[in-house]
């Protein structure tokens, strides 16, 4: 039987390709197939996806697109879940489509830029690997580094500051090493010989002539980068009126050697809303090293081993338009094909099935599908930027903080029903906050608290909010409600929210009542609330918090635990004299 006459089944497809836009991304994806396979009948009656099937290199690929006009993380999670349910042999995923780029201002012409004429001698030695001169049509590939994740999830905060970005946690499940190794191999090949995107696009057009006009390169003249403080003129469809006399509002950039797209590797920011604000774009790009913004990858957080590939179609500012979308979708699809062509087929078959982690999809979908009231309730507890406060503390040095692995008191507190509270006390500079951050962030130490939801707050006497136990409780609850068990536990907060609305996060007693209700519900699973530097908590409220903790201990609740650090002050020591101490 020849390859083309072979009858394929659902179990033959090992690569899942997900896209969001049917008229551009799906079209480009289909055009990359070396051969197209017949549609298979539904394998699961609850699967509402439509699929495009085919082969690229040695891989059978199943392509699914989000429903028309339904972009965003919930739709992405739903499509991925159904794909894995029907195509159980899928080993890894590719999220391929368009995104907004975070440009580099490295030349004359932008009031926020580093001018090339004013660069000092040190800047001449700048590491060019850190400079991402992103242009429209370029391709961004999600890739983690020692200091940054491949994808970070964020949201638009309202309680902290209007239109402020808030990091909401969650990490993209890394693709298998065979995919990451292929990315590394391509990077090396491209340094020597260049990429094959233009060749693949030419082949795409020759085989699909109807795509020629729509998916062609728009030209560098239509690649306009506006200065950050230039906002699109209301009521104008075109951006010509925004350019100003002699294009004074545009950033002047050096012409590239040719029109071939450049490839960039780094962090992609994902949220449920389109970003159209250059100032926010620049702030968040600087804070999290984000080089691309999109809307779907957050739906695959923690559950779908996936590489995200985005063609840059705009600069995530108010001047967004759709001119570059077809070409950007095509360049992203071309990179995805080039990547698959260097991944050997047989080793992929030996990888574990994504279907084996399907329960995580269900948990995540439940969390994403919150009611409007639950979303409002969740937002009410976002009162501080607790992530930034945590990250002000240094990361642990290699080989440090590992004493937890062998400390009997730590293991007993974690594993046994001895006490719900562990108090770690030491003098200043001994690394208490470093340990606290490591328990939250460091993969090696997080394994000590496996299958446990960890929520944290780092007290600091630098501001009223950071000293407040009210802020601490609000932060702990907000993290809990955005976690995998959020859908289970947020119902304990709804009665208080219905009574107090947005003020619910202003009342210590009300929030402690919510904590207590959650602690009395064994269905919530294992939870650890980490409070760092309790000695920097507002002194007038500190004892009230300690008394609440002692009351929780008397209730003999063991699935909700508290990990607390402080300096060895006598008043705290007196309050904690009956608890486990390290």
Short mmCIF file of N, CA and C in Angstrom, two decimals, residues 6-149:
data_model
loop_
_atom_site.label_atom_id
_atom_site.label_comp_id
_atom_site.label_asym_id
_atom_site.label_seq_id
_atom_site.Cartn_x
_atom_site.Cartn_y
_atom_site.Cartn_z
N UNK A 6 -2.88 5.08 1.87
CA UNK A 6 -3.08 4.54 3.21
C UNK A 6 -4.27 5.20 3.88
N UNK A 7 -5.00 4.42 4.67
CA UNK A 7 -6.12 4.93 5.44
C UNK A 7 -5.63 5.32 6.84
N UNK A 8 -5.72 6.58 7.16
CA UNK A 8 -5.24 7.06 8.46
C UNK A 8 -6.33 6.99 9.51
N UNK A 9 -5.89 6.84 10.77
CA UNK A 9 -6.81 6.84 11.91
C UNK A 9 -6.41 7.95 12.87
N UNK A 10 -7.25 8.19 13.86
CA UNK A 10 -6.94 9.23 14.84
C UNK A 10 -5.62 8.97 15.56
N UNK A 11 -5.28 7.69 15.73
CA UNK A 11 -4.06 7.35 16.45
C UNK A 11 -2.78 7.57 15.67
N UNK A 12 -2.88 7.99 14.41
CA UNK A 12 -1.69 8.23 13.59
C UNK A 12 -1.12 9.64 13.74
N UNK A 13 -1.85 10.53 14.40
CA UNK A 13 -1.45 11.95 14.43
C UNK A 13 -0.76 12.27 15.74
N UNK A 14 0.47 12.76 15.64
CA UNK A 14 1.32 12.96 16.83
C UNK A 14 1.59 14.43 17.15
N UNK A 15 1.29 15.33 16.22
CA UNK A 15 1.55 16.77 16.45
C UNK A 15 0.23 17.52 16.36
N UNK A 16 -0.07 18.29 17.38
CA UNK A 16 -1.27 19.12 17.40
C UNK A 16 -0.93 20.57 17.11
N UNK A 17 -1.55 21.14 16.08
CA UNK A 17 -1.28 22.53 15.64
C UNK A 17 -2.56 23.32 15.90
N UNK A 18 -2.47 24.35 16.71
CA UNK A 18 -3.64 25.15 17.06
C UNK A 18 -3.45 26.58 16.57
N UNK A 19 -4.49 27.12 15.94
CA UNK A 19 -4.46 28.51 15.48
C UNK A 19 -5.78 29.17 15.85
N UNK A 20 -5.86 30.49 15.67
CA UNK A 20 -7.01 31.23 16.18
C UNK A 20 -7.88 31.86 15.09
N UNK A 21 -7.30 32.25 13.97
CA UNK A 21 -8.04 33.02 12.97
C UNK A 21 -8.23 32.20 11.70
N UNK A 22 -9.47 31.90 11.34
CA UNK A 22 -9.72 31.00 10.20
C UNK A 22 -9.31 31.55 8.85
N UNK A 23 -9.38 32.88 8.65
CA UNK A 23 -9.13 33.44 7.32
C UNK A 23 -7.66 33.75 7.06
N UNK A 24 -6.83 33.62 8.08
CA UNK A 24 -5.40 33.89 7.89
C UNK A 24 -4.56 32.75 8.46
N UNK A 25 -4.63 32.54 9.77
CA UNK A 25 -3.78 31.55 10.41
C UNK A 25 -4.09 30.13 9.94
N UNK A 26 -5.37 29.78 9.85
CA UNK A 26 -5.74 28.45 9.40
C UNK A 26 -5.37 28.24 7.93
N UNK A 27 -5.57 29.25 7.12
CA UNK A 27 -5.22 29.16 5.70
C UNK A 27 -3.72 28.92 5.55
N UNK A 28 -2.92 29.68 6.29
CA UNK A 28 -1.46 29.53 6.21
C UNK A 28 -1.03 28.16 6.71
N UNK A 29 -1.67 27.68 7.77
CA UNK A 29 -1.32 26.36 8.31
C UNK A 29 -1.59 25.27 7.28
N UNK A 30 -2.76 25.32 6.65
CA UNK A 30 -3.10 24.32 5.66
C UNK A 30 -2.16 24.35 4.46
N UNK A 31 -1.69 25.54 4.11
CA UNK A 31 -0.80 25.67 2.95
C UNK A 31 0.59 25.10 3.21
N UNK A 32 0.92 24.85 4.47
CA UNK A 32 2.23 24.29 4.81
C UNK A 32 2.25 22.77 4.75
N UNK A 33 1.10 22.13 4.64
CA UNK A 33 1.06 20.68 4.61
C UNK A 33 1.71 20.14 3.33
N UNK A 34 2.56 19.13 3.49
CA UNK A 34 3.14 18.46 2.32
C UNK A 34 2.08 17.63 1.60
N UNK A 35 1.18 17.07 2.37
CA UNK A 35 0.04 16.36 1.80
C UNK A 35 -1.14 16.50 2.75
N UNK A 36 -2.33 16.54 2.20
CA UNK A 36 -3.54 16.71 3.00
C UNK A 36 -4.29 15.38 3.04
N UNK A 37 -4.77 15.02 4.24
CA UNK A 37 -5.46 13.75 4.44
C UNK A 37 -6.96 13.96 4.50
N UNK A 38 -7.73 12.92 4.21
CA UNK A 38 -9.19 13.03 4.32
C UNK A 38 -9.63 13.29 5.76
N UNK A 39 -10.74 13.98 5.89
CA UNK A 39 -11.32 14.26 7.21
C UNK A 39 -11.78 12.95 7.83
N UNK A 40 -11.52 12.77 9.13
CA UNK A 40 -11.96 11.57 9.84
C UNK A 40 -13.27 11.83 10.56
N UNK A 41 -14.09 10.81 10.74
CA UNK A 41 -15.32 10.98 11.52
C UNK A 41 -14.98 11.29 12.97
N UNK A 42 -15.93 11.90 13.66
CA UNK A 42 -15.71 12.30 15.05
C UNK A 42 -15.37 11.09 15.91
N UNK A 43 -14.34 11.24 16.74
CA UNK A 43 -13.94 10.15 17.64
C UNK A 43 -14.61 10.28 19.00
N UNK A 44 -15.09 11.46 19.32
CA UNK A 44 -15.74 11.69 20.61
C UNK A 44 -16.95 12.58 20.35
N UNK A 45 -18.14 12.16 20.79
CA UNK A 45 -19.35 12.93 20.51
C UNK A 45 -19.36 14.32 21.12
N UNK A 46 -18.52 14.55 22.12
CA UNK A 46 -18.48 15.86 22.76
C UNK A 46 -17.44 16.79 22.14
N UNK A 47 -16.68 16.29 21.18
CA UNK A 47 -15.68 17.10 20.50
C UNK A 47 -16.36 17.93 19.41
N UNK A 48 -16.36 19.25 19.58
CA UNK A 48 -17.02 20.14 18.61
C UNK A 48 -16.04 20.77 17.63
N UNK A 49 -14.77 20.39 17.69
CA UNK A 49 -13.78 20.95 16.77
C UNK A 49 -13.97 20.43 15.35
N UNK A 50 -13.50 21.21 14.38
CA UNK A 50 -13.30 20.74 13.02
C UNK A 50 -11.80 20.68 12.78
N UNK A 51 -11.36 19.67 12.03
CA UNK A 51 -9.93 19.44 11.90
C UNK A 51 -9.47 19.42 10.44
N UNK A 52 -8.25 19.89 10.25
CA UNK A 52 -7.55 19.77 8.99
C UNK A 52 -6.39 18.82 9.24
N UNK A 53 -6.29 17.75 8.45
CA UNK A 53 -5.31 16.70 8.70
C UNK A 53 -4.32 16.62 7.54
N UNK A 54 -3.10 16.29 7.87
CA UNK A 54 -2.11 16.17 6.82
C UNK A 54 -0.75 15.78 7.36
N UNK A 55 0.25 15.95 6.50
CA UNK A 55 1.60 15.53 6.84
C UNK A 55 2.60 16.63 6.52
N UNK A 56 3.56 16.84 7.44
CA UNK A 56 4.69 17.73 7.22
C UNK A 56 5.95 16.93 7.56
N UNK A 57 6.81 16.72 6.57
CA UNK A 57 7.98 15.90 6.81
C UNK A 57 7.57 14.49 7.18
N UNK A 58 8.04 14.01 8.32
CA UNK A 58 7.70 12.67 8.79
C UNK A 58 6.60 12.68 9.84
N UNK A 59 5.92 13.82 10.00
CA UNK A 59 4.92 13.95 11.07
C UNK A 59 3.51 14.07 10.50
N UNK A 60 2.60 13.29 11.05
CA UNK A 60 1.18 13.49 10.78
C UNK A 60 0.67 14.56 11.74
N UNK A 61 0.07 15.60 11.19
CA UNK A 61 -0.29 16.79 11.95
C UNK A 61 -1.81 16.98 11.93
N UNK A 62 -2.38 17.26 13.10
CA UNK A 62 -3.79 17.60 13.18
C UNK A 62 -3.88 19.09 13.50
N UNK A 63 -4.60 19.83 12.67
CA UNK A 63 -4.73 21.29 12.82
C UNK A 63 -6.15 21.63 13.23
N UNK A 64 -6.28 22.44 14.27
CA UNK A 64 -7.59 22.91 14.73
C UNK A 64 -7.56 24.41 14.89
N UNK A 65 -8.68 25.04 14.57
CA UNK A 65 -8.79 26.49 14.68
C UNK A 65 -9.87 26.84 15.70
N UNK A 66 -9.66 27.93 16.43
CA UNK A 66 -10.67 28.39 17.37
C UNK A 66 -11.94 28.79 16.62
N UNK A 67 -13.10 28.70 17.25
CA UNK A 67 -14.34 29.10 16.57
C UNK A 67 -14.28 30.55 16.09
N UNK A 68 -14.95 30.84 15.01
CA UNK A 68 -14.95 32.19 14.45
C UNK A 68 -15.39 33.21 15.50
N UNK A 69 -14.64 34.30 15.58
CA UNK A 69 -14.94 35.42 16.49
C UNK A 69 -14.88 35.02 17.96
N UNK A 70 -14.15 33.94 18.28
CA UNK A 70 -14.07 33.49 19.67
C UNK A 70 -12.62 33.23 20.05
N UNK A 71 -11.80 34.27 19.95
CA UNK A 71 -10.40 34.16 20.35
C UNK A 71 -10.28 34.25 21.87
N UNK A 72 -9.09 33.96 22.38
CA UNK A 72 -8.87 34.08 23.81
C UNK A 72 -8.53 32.75 24.46
N UNK A 73 -8.16 32.82 25.74
CA UNK A 73 -7.60 31.65 26.42
C UNK A 73 -8.64 30.55 26.68
N UNK A 74 -9.91 30.91 26.93
CA UNK A 74 -10.92 29.89 27.17
C UNK A 74 -11.15 29.06 25.90
N UNK A 75 -11.27 29.74 24.77
CA UNK A 75 -11.45 29.03 23.50
C UNK A 75 -10.24 28.15 23.18
N UNK A 76 -9.04 28.67 23.45
CA UNK A 76 -7.83 27.89 23.18
C UNK A 76 -7.79 26.64 24.04
N UNK A 77 -8.13 26.77 25.31
CA UNK A 77 -8.13 25.62 26.21
C UNK A 77 -9.17 24.59 25.79
N UNK A 78 -10.33 25.06 25.35
CA UNK A 78 -11.40 24.15 24.92
C UNK A 78 -10.99 23.37 23.68
N UNK A 79 -10.43 24.09 22.69
CA UNK A 79 -10.00 23.43 21.46
C UNK A 79 -8.91 22.40 21.75
N UNK A 80 -7.93 22.76 22.59
CA UNK A 80 -6.85 21.83 22.92
C UNK A 80 -7.38 20.60 23.65
N UNK A 81 -8.29 20.82 24.58
CA UNK A 81 -8.87 19.70 25.35
C UNK A 81 -9.57 18.72 24.42
N UNK A 82 -10.40 19.24 23.51
CA UNK A 82 -11.13 18.37 22.60
C UNK A 82 -10.19 17.67 21.62
N UNK A 83 -9.15 18.39 21.17
CA UNK A 83 -8.19 17.76 20.27
C UNK A 83 -7.54 16.55 20.91
N UNK A 84 -7.08 16.72 22.16
CA UNK A 84 -6.40 15.64 22.85
C UNK A 84 -7.36 14.48 23.15
N UNK A 85 -8.64 14.81 23.35
CA UNK A 85 -9.61 13.77 23.62
C UNK A 85 -9.87 12.92 22.38
N UNK A 86 -9.86 13.52 21.19
CA UNK A 86 -10.10 12.77 19.95
C UNK A 86 -8.83 12.18 19.36
N UNK A 87 -7.73 12.92 19.45
CA UNK A 87 -6.47 12.47 18.87
C UNK A 87 -5.51 12.14 20.02
N UNK A 88 -5.68 10.97 20.55
CA UNK A 88 -4.99 10.59 21.79
C UNK A 88 -3.50 10.35 21.60
N UNK A 89 -3.04 10.25 20.36
CA UNK A 89 -1.63 9.99 20.11
C UNK A 89 -0.80 11.28 20.02
N UNK A 90 -1.43 12.45 20.15
CA UNK A 90 -0.69 13.71 20.06
C UNK A 90 0.33 13.79 21.20
N UNK A 91 1.58 14.11 20.82
CA UNK A 91 2.68 14.17 21.81
C UNK A 91 3.03 15.60 22.23
N UNK A 92 2.88 16.55 21.33
CA UNK A 92 3.16 17.94 21.70
C UNK A 92 2.37 18.86 20.78
N UNK A 93 2.30 20.12 21.16
CA UNK A 93 1.50 21.08 20.42
C UNK A 93 2.32 22.25 19.90
N UNK A 94 1.79 22.88 18.87
CA UNK A 94 2.32 24.14 18.35
C UNK A 94 1.17 25.13 18.32
N UNK A 95 1.35 26.28 18.97
CA UNK A 95 0.37 27.36 18.92
C UNK A 95 0.92 28.38 17.93
N UNK A 96 0.32 28.46 16.74
CA UNK A 96 0.92 29.21 15.64
C UNK A 96 -0.05 30.29 15.15
N UNK A 97 0.42 31.52 15.07
CA UNK A 97 -0.44 32.60 14.59
C UNK A 97 0.24 33.94 14.69
N UNK A 98 -0.56 34.98 14.90
CA UNK A 98 -0.04 36.35 14.90
C UNK A 98 0.03 36.91 16.31
N UNK A 99 0.78 37.99 16.47
CA UNK A 99 0.92 38.65 17.76
C UNK A 99 1.42 40.07 17.58
N UNK A 100 1.40 40.82 18.67
CA UNK A 100 1.90 42.20 18.67
C UNK A 100 3.31 42.24 19.20
N UNK A 101 4.19 42.94 18.51
CA UNK A 101 5.59 42.99 18.89
C UNK A 101 5.92 44.13 19.83
N UNK A 102 6.94 43.92 20.65
CA UNK A 102 7.49 44.98 21.51
C UNK A 102 8.77 45.47 20.85
N UNK A 103 8.74 46.61 20.17
CA UNK A 103 9.89 47.04 19.36
C UNK A 103 11.03 47.57 20.21
N UNK A 104 12.20 47.58 19.62
CA UNK A 104 13.39 48.15 20.25
C UNK A 104 13.64 49.53 19.67
N UNK A 105 13.79 50.52 20.57
CA UNK A 105 14.08 51.89 20.12
C UNK A 105 15.58 52.11 20.22
N UNK A 106 16.29 51.78 19.19
CA UNK A 106 17.74 51.87 19.28
C UNK A 106 18.37 52.90 18.38
N UNK A 107 17.56 53.81 17.80
CA UNK A 107 18.12 54.79 16.88
C UNK A 107 17.51 56.15 17.13
N UNK A 108 17.91 57.12 16.36
CA UNK A 108 17.40 58.47 16.50
C UNK A 108 15.94 58.51 16.11
N UNK A 109 15.19 59.36 16.79
CA UNK A 109 13.84 59.60 16.31
C UNK A 109 12.76 59.29 17.30
N UNK A 110 13.07 58.79 18.49
CA UNK A 110 12.04 58.51 19.48
C UNK A 110 12.41 59.18 20.79
N UNK A 111 11.45 59.88 21.38
CA UNK A 111 11.77 60.63 22.58
C UNK A 111 12.04 59.74 23.77
N UNK A 112 11.67 58.45 23.69
CA UNK A 112 11.94 57.53 24.78
C UNK A 112 13.14 56.63 24.45
N UNK A 113 13.76 56.87 23.33
CA UNK A 113 14.77 55.94 22.84
C UNK A 113 16.15 56.27 23.35
N UNK A 114 17.00 55.24 23.19
CA UNK A 114 18.43 55.47 23.39
C UNK A 114 18.98 55.89 22.04
N UNK A 115 19.34 57.14 21.87
CA UNK A 115 19.82 57.64 20.58
C UNK A 115 21.17 57.04 20.24
N UNK A 116 21.32 56.69 18.96
CA UNK A 116 22.60 56.11 18.54
C UNK A 116 23.71 57.14 18.60
N UNK A 117 23.38 58.43 18.55
CA UNK A 117 24.41 59.45 18.62
C UNK A 117 24.82 59.75 20.05
N UNK A 118 23.95 59.38 21.02
CA UNK A 118 24.24 59.71 22.41
C UNK A 118 24.70 58.50 23.19
N UNK A 119 24.88 57.36 22.52
CA UNK A 119 25.33 56.18 23.24
C UNK A 119 26.76 56.40 23.71
N UNK A 120 27.02 55.99 24.96
CA UNK A 120 28.37 56.13 25.47
C UNK A 120 29.20 54.92 25.05
N UNK A 121 30.46 54.92 25.47
CA UNK A 121 31.36 53.87 25.03
C UNK A 121 30.93 52.51 25.53
N UNK A 122 30.35 52.46 26.73
CA UNK A 122 29.94 51.17 27.27
C UNK A 122 28.87 50.53 26.42
N UNK A 123 27.97 51.36 25.85
CA UNK A 123 26.87 50.80 25.07
C UNK A 123 27.37 50.13 23.80
N UNK A 124 28.57 50.52 23.34
CA UNK A 124 29.11 49.90 22.14
C UNK A 124 29.43 48.44 22.38
N UNK A 125 29.64 48.08 23.65
CA UNK A 125 29.96 46.72 23.98
C UNK A 125 28.71 45.95 24.42
N UNK A 126 27.54 46.52 24.21
CA UNK A 126 26.30 45.89 24.63
C UNK A 126 26.13 44.54 23.95
N UNK A 127 25.58 43.58 24.70
CA UNK A 127 25.35 42.25 24.16
C UNK A 127 24.23 42.30 23.15
N UNK A 128 24.56 42.11 21.89
CA UNK A 128 23.56 42.25 20.84
C UNK A 128 22.52 41.14 20.90
N UNK A 129 22.79 40.05 21.64
CA UNK A 129 21.79 39.01 21.80
C UNK A 129 20.59 39.54 22.58
N UNK A 130 20.81 40.57 23.40
CA UNK A 130 19.73 41.12 24.21
C UNK A 130 18.90 42.14 23.45
N UNK A 131 19.32 42.53 22.25
CA UNK A 131 18.60 43.54 21.47
C UNK A 131 17.68 42.85 20.49
N UNK A 132 16.39 43.08 20.62
CA UNK A 132 15.40 42.47 19.74
C UNK A 132 14.81 43.57 18.85
N UNK A 133 15.43 43.79 17.70
CA UNK A 133 14.94 44.79 16.77
C UNK A 133 13.78 44.18 15.99
N UNK A 134 12.61 44.19 16.59
CA UNK A 134 11.46 43.49 16.04
C UNK A 134 10.74 44.38 15.03
N UNK A 135 10.48 43.82 13.85
CA UNK A 135 9.76 44.52 12.79
C UNK A 135 8.52 43.70 12.42
N UNK A 136 7.61 44.32 11.71
CA UNK A 136 6.41 43.62 11.27
C UNK A 136 6.79 42.51 10.29
N UNK A 137 6.18 41.36 10.46
CA UNK A 137 6.49 40.19 9.65
C UNK A 137 7.52 39.28 10.28
N UNK A 138 8.25 39.76 11.29
CA UNK A 138 9.20 38.91 12.00
C UNK A 138 8.45 37.81 12.75
N UNK A 139 9.20 36.83 13.22
CA UNK A 139 8.61 35.70 13.94
C UNK A 139 9.22 35.63 15.34
N UNK A 140 8.36 35.47 16.35
CA UNK A 140 8.80 35.31 17.73
C UNK A 140 8.48 33.89 18.18
N UNK A 141 9.45 33.23 18.79
CA UNK A 141 9.29 31.87 19.27
C UNK A 141 9.44 31.87 20.78
N UNK A 142 8.47 31.28 21.48
CA UNK A 142 8.53 31.25 22.94
C UNK A 142 9.68 30.37 23.40
N UNK A 143 10.57 30.93 24.19
CA UNK A 143 11.72 30.18 24.67
C UNK A 143 12.12 30.72 26.03
N UNK A 144 12.24 29.81 27.00
CA UNK A 144 12.60 30.23 28.35
C UNK A 144 14.11 30.45 28.45
N UNK A 145 14.50 31.16 29.48
CA UNK A 145 15.91 31.38 29.78
C UNK A 145 16.09 31.22 31.29
N UNK A 146 17.30 31.44 31.76
CA UNK A 146 17.55 31.33 33.20
C UNK A 146 16.78 32.37 33.99
N UNK A 147 16.49 33.50 33.36
CA UNK A 147 15.86 34.61 34.09
C UNK A 147 14.41 34.87 33.69
N UNK A 148 13.88 34.16 32.68
CA UNK A 148 12.53 34.47 32.20
C UNK A 148 11.84 33.21 31.70
N UNK A 149 10.51 33.22 31.82
CA UNK A 149 9.71 32.13 31.32
C UNK A 149 9.47 32.28 29.82
#
